[in-house]
PDB file of C-alpha atoms in Angstrom:
ATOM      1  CA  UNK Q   1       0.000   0.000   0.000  1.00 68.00           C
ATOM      2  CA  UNK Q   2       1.485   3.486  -0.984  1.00 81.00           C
ATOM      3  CA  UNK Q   3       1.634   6.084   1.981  1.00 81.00           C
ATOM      4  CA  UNK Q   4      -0.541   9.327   0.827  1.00 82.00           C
ATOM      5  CA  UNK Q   5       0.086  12.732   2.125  1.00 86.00           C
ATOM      6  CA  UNK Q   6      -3.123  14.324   3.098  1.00 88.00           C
ATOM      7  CA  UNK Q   7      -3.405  18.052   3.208  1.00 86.00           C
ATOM      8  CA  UNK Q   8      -4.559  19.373   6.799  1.00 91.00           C
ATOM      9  CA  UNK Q   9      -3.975  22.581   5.165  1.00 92.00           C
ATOM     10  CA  UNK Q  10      -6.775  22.682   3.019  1.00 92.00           C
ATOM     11  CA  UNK Q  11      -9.023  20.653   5.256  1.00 94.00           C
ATOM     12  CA  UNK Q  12      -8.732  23.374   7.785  1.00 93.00           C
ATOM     13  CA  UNK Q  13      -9.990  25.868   5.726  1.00 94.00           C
ATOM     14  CA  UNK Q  14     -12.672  23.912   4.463  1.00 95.00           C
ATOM     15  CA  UNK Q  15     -13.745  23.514   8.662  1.00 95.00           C
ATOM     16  CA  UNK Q  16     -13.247  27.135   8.965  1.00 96.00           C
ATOM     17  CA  UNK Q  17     -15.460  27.920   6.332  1.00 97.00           C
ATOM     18  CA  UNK Q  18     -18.167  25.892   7.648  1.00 97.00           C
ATOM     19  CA  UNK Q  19     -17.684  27.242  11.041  1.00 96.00           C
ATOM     20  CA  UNK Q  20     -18.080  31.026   9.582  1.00 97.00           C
ATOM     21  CA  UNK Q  21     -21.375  30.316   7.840  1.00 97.00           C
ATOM     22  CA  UNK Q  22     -22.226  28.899  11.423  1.00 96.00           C
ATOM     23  CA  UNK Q  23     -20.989  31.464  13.486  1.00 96.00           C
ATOM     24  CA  UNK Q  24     -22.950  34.456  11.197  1.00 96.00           C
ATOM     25  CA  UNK Q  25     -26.425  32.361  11.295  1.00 97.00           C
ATOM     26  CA  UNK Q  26     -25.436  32.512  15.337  1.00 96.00           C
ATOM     27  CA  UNK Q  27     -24.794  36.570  14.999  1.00 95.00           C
ATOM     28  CA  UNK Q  28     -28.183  36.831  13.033  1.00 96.00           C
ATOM     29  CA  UNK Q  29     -29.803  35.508  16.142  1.00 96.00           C
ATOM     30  CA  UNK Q  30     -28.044  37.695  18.053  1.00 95.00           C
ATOM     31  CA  UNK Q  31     -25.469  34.851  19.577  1.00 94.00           C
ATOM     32  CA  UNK Q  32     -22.218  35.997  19.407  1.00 93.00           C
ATOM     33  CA  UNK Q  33     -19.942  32.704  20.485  1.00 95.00           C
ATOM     34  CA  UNK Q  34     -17.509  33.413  23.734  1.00 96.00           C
ATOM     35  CA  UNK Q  35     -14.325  31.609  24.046  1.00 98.00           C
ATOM     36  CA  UNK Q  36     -11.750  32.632  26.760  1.00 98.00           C
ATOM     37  CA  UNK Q  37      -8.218  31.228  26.814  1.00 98.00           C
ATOM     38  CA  UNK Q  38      -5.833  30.972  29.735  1.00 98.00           C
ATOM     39  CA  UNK Q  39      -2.462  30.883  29.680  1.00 98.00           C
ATOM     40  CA  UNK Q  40       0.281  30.424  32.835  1.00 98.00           C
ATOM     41  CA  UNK Q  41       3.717  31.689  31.764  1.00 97.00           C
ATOM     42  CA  UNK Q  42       5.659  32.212  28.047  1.00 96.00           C
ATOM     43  CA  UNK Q  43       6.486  28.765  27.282  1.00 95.00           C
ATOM     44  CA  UNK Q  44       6.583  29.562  23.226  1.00 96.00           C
ATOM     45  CA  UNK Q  45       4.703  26.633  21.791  1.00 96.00           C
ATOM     46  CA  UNK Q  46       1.880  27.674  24.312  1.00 96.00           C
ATOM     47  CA  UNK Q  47       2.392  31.454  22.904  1.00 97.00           C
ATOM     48  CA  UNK Q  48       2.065  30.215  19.212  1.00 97.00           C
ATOM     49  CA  UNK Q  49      -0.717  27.994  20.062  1.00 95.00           C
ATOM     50  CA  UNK Q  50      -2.535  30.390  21.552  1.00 97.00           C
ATOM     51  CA  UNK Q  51      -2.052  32.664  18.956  1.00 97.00           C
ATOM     52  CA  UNK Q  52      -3.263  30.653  16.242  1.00 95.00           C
ATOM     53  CA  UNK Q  53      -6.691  29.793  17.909  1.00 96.00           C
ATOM     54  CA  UNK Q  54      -6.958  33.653  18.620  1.00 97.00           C
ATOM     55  CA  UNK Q  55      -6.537  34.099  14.588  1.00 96.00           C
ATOM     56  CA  UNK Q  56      -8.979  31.157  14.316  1.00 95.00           C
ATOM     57  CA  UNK Q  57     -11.741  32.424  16.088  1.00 96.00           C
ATOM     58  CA  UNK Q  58     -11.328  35.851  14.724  1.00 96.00           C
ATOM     59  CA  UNK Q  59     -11.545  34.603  11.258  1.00 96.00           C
ATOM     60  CA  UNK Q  60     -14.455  32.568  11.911  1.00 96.00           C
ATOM     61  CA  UNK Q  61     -16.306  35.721  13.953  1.00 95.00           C
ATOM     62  CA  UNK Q  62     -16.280  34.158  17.473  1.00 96.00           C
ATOM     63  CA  UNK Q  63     -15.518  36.525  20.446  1.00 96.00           C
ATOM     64  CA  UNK Q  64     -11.882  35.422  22.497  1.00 97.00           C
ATOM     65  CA  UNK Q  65      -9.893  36.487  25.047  1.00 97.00           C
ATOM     66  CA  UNK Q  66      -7.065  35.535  26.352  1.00 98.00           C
ATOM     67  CA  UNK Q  67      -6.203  35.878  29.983  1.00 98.00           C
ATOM     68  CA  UNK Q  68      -2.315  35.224  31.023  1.00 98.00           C
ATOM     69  CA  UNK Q  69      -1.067  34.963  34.138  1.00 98.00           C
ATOM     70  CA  UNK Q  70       2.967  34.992  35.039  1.00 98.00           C
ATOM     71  CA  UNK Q  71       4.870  31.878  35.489  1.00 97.00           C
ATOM     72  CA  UNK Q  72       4.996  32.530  38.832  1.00 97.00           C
ATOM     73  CA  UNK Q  73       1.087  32.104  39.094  1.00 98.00           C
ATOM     74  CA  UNK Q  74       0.209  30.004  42.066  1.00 97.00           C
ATOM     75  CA  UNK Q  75      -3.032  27.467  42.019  1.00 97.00           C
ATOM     76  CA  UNK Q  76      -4.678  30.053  44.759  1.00 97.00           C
ATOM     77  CA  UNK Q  77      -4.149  32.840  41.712  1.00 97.00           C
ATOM     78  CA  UNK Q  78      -5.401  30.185  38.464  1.00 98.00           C
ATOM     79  CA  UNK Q  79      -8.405  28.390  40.345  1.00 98.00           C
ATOM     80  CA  UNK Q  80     -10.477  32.013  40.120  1.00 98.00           C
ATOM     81  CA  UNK Q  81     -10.067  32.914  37.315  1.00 98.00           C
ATOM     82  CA  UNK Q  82     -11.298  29.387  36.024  1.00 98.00           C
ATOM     83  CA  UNK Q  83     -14.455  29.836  38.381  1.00 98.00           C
ATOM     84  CA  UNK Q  84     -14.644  33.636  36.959  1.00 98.00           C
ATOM     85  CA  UNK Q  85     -15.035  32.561  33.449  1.00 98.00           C
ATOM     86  CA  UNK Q  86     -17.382  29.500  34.459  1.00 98.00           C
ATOM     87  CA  UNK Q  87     -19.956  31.944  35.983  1.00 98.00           C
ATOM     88  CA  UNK Q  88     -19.340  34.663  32.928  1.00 97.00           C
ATOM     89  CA  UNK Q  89     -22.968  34.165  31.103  1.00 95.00           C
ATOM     90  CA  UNK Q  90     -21.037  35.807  27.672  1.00 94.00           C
ATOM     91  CA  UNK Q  91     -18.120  32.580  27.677  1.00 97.00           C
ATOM     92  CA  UNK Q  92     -19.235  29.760  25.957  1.00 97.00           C
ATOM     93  CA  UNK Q  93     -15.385  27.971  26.034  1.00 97.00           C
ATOM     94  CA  UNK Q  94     -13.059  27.666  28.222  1.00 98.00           C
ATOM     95  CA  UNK Q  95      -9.630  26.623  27.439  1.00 97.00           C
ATOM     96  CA  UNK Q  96      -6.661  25.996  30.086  1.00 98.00           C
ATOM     97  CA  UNK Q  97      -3.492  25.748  27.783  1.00 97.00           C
ATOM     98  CA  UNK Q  98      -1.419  22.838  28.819  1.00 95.00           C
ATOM     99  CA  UNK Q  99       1.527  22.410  30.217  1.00 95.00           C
ATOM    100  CA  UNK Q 100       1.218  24.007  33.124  1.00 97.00           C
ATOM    101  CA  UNK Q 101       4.222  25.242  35.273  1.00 96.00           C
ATOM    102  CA  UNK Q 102       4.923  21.852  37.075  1.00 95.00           C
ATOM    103  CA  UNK Q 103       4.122  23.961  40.901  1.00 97.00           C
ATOM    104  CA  UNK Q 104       0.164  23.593  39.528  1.00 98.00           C
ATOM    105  CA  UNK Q 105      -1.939  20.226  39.642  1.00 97.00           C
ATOM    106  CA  UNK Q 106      -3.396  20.295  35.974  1.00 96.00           C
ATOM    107  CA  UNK Q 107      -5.811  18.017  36.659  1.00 96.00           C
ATOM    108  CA  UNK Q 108      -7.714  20.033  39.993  1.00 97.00           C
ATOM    109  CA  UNK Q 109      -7.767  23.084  37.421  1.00 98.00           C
ATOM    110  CA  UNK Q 110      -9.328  20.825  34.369  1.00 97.00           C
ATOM    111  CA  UNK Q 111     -11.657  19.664  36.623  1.00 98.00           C
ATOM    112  CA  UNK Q 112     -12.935  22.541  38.181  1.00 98.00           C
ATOM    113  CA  UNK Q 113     -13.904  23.786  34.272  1.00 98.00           C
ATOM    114  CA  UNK Q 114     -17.827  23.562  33.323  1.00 98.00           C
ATOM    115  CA  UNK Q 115     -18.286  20.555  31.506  1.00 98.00           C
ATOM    116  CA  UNK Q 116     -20.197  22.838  29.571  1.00 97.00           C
ATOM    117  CA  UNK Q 117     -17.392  24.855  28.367  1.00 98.00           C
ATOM    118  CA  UNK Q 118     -14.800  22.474  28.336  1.00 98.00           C
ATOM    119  CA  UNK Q 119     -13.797  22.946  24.634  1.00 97.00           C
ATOM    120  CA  UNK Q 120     -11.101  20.460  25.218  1.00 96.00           C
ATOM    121  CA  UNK Q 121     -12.819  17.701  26.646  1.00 96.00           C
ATOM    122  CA  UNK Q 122     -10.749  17.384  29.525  1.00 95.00           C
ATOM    123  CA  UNK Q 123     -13.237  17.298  31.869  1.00 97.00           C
ATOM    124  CA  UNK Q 124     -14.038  13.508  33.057  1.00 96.00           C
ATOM    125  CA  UNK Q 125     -17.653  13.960  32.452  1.00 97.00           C
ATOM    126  CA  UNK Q 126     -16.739  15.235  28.865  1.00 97.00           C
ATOM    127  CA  UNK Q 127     -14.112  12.152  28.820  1.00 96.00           C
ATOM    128  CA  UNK Q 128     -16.442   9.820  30.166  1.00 96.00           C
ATOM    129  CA  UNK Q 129     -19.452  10.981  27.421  1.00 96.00           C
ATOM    130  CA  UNK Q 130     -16.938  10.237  24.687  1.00 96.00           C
ATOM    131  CA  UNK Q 131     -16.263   7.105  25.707  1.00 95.00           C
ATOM    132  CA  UNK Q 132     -19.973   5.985  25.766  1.00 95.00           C
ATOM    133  CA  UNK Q 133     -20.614   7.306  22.544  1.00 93.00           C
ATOM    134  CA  UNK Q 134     -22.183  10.211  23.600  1.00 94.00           C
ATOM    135  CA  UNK Q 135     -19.792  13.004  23.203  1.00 92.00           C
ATOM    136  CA  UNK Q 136     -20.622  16.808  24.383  1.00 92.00           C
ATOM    137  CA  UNK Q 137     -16.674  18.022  23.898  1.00 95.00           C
ATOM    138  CA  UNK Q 138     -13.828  15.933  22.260  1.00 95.00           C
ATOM    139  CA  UNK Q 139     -10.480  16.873  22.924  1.00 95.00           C
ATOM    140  CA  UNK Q 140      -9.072  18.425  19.566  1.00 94.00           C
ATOM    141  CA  UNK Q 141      -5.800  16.494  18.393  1.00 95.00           C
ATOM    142  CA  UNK Q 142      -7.520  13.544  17.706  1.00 97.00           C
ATOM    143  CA  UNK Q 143     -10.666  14.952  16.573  1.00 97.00           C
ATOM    144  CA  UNK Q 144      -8.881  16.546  13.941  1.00 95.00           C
ATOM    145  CA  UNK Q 145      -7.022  13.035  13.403  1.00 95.00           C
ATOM    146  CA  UNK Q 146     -10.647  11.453  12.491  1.00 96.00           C
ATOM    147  CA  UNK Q 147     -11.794  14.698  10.384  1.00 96.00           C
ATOM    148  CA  UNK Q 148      -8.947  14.666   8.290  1.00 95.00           C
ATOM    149  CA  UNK Q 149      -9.196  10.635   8.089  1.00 95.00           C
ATOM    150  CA  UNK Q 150     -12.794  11.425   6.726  1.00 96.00           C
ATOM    151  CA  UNK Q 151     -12.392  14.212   4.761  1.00 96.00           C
ATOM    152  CA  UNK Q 152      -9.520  13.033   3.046  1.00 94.00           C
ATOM    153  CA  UNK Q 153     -11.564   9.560   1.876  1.00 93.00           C
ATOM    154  CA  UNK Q 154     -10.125   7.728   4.424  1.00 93.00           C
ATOM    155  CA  UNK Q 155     -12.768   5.857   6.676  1.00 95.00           C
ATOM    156  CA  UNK Q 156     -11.325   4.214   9.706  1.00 96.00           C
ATOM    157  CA  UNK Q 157     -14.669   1.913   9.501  1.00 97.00           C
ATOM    158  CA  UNK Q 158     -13.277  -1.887   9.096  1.00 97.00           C
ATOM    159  CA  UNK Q 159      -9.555  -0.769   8.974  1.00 96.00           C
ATOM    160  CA  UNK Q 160      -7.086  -1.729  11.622  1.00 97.00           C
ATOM    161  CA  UNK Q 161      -6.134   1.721  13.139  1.00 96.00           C
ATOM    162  CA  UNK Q 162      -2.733   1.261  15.354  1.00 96.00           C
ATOM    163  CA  UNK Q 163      -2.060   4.339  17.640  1.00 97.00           C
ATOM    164  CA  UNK Q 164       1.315   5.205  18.532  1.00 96.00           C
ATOM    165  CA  UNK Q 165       1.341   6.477  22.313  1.00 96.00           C
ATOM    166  CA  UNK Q 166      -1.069   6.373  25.239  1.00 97.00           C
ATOM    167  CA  UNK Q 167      -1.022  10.263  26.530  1.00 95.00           C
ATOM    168  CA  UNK Q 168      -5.105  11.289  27.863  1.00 94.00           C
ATOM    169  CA  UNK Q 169      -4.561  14.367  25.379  1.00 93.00           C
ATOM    170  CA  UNK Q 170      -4.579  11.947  22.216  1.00 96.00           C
ATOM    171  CA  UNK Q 171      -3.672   8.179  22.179  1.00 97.00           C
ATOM    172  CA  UNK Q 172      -6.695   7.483  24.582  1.00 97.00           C
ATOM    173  CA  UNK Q 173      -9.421   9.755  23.244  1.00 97.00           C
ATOM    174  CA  UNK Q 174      -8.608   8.529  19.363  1.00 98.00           C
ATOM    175  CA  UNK Q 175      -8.304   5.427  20.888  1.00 97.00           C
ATOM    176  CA  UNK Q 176     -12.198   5.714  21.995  1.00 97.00           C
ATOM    177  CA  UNK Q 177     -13.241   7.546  19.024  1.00 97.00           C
ATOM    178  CA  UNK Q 178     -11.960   5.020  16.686  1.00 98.00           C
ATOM    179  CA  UNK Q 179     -13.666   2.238  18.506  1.00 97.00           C
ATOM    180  CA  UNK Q 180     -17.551   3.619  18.432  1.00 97.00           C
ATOM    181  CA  UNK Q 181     -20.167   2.007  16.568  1.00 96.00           C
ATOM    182  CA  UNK Q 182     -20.645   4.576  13.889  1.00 94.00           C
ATOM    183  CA  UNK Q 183     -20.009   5.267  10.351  1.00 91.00           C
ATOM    184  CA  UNK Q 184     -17.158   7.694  11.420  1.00 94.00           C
ATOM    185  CA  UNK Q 185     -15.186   4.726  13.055  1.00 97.00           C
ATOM    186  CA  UNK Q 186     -16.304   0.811  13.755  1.00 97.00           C
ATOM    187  CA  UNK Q 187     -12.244   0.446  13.631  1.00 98.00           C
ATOM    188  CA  UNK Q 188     -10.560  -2.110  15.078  1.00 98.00           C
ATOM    189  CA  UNK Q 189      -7.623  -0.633  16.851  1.00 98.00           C
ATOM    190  CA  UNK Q 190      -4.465  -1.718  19.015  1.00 97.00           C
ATOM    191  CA  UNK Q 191      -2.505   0.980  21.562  1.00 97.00           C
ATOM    192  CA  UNK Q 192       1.459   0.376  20.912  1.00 97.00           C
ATOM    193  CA  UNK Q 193       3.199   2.734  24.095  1.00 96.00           C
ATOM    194  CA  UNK Q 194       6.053   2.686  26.078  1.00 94.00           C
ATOM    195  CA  UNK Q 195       5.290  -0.732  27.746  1.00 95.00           C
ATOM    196  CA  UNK Q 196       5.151  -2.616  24.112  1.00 96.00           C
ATOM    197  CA  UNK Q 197       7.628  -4.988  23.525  1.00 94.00           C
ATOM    198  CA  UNK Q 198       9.217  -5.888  19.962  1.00 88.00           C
ATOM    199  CA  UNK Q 199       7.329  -3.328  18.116  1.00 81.00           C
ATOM    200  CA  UNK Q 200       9.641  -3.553  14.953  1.00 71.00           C
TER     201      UNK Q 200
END
């Protein structure tokens, strides 16, 4: 079988488009989407990530902000601002951008995030609805993974689907994606990681 390159490039702006037309039939009902980012410190892949999704939303006509807090942040500093944004009736998403400085507990700040808002579906109750089948929020990485494997022409239905890596960002959730009994995935798939043996 040849390897083919697909183009995330142009898939993304297909999405994009389809998430403009979406966000102006919002606007005409007078819905203007709210997503608030929050960022701890200047580590520069979180900088550029951040970035980007701030050009994203703008270009699709949803409302951000980004909120950063120094480096030097402490939990008793991060955990308000998290409950701040939860109560804020004009934020629809809230996104923590991971890593966190290693002084914070990642998971007590994902968890204290509305489920309801949890754009990454870090939330148990938003991991725990994805792996029933019934997702709310799916954590992005491998989300994109199955719309580009579906866009492209490439149905993961009946195909053996190996995942390299086990991380709860995106081994795992594709893992449970890939697995559901739907016309999006009905994969069979096996989890190599760390622990495999003789891989090669």
């Amino acid at each position: 079988m040849t390897a083919k390159i697909i183009s995330g490039n142009e898939i993304a702006k297909e999405i994009r488009a389809e998430l403009k037309e979406r966000a102006a039939r919002l606007k005409e009902r007078g819905v203007t989407p709210g997503l608030v980012m929050i960022r701890v410190g200047e580590d520069p892949a979180s900088v550029s990530y951040v970035s980007g999704k701030e050009k994203a939303a703008e270009e699709i006509g949803v409302w951000s902000q980004t909120i950063v807090l120094p480096e030097s942040a402490s939990e008793e500093e991060l955990l308000p601002k998290v409950e701040e944004m939860n109560k804020a009736e004009h934020v629809d998403g809230i996104l923590v951008q991971l890593p966190l400085p290693k002084h914070i507990n990642a998971a007590k700040v994902l968890n204290l995030i509305d489920p309801a808002k949890d754009v990454d579906g870090f939330h148990p109750v938003n991991v725990g609805k994805m792996l029933i089948g019934d997702p709310y929020f799916m954590p992005c990485t491998p989300h994109g993974a199955v719309e580009l494997m579906i866009r492209s022409g490439n149905s993961p239905e009946g195909k053996h689907v190996v995942i390299c890596g086990r991380s709860n960002i995106v081994g795992k959730p594709l893992m449970a994606m890939l697995v559901q009994k739907n016309k999006r995935a009905n994969a069979t798939v096996t989890v190599v990681h760390t622990g495999t043996k003789n891989m090669a």
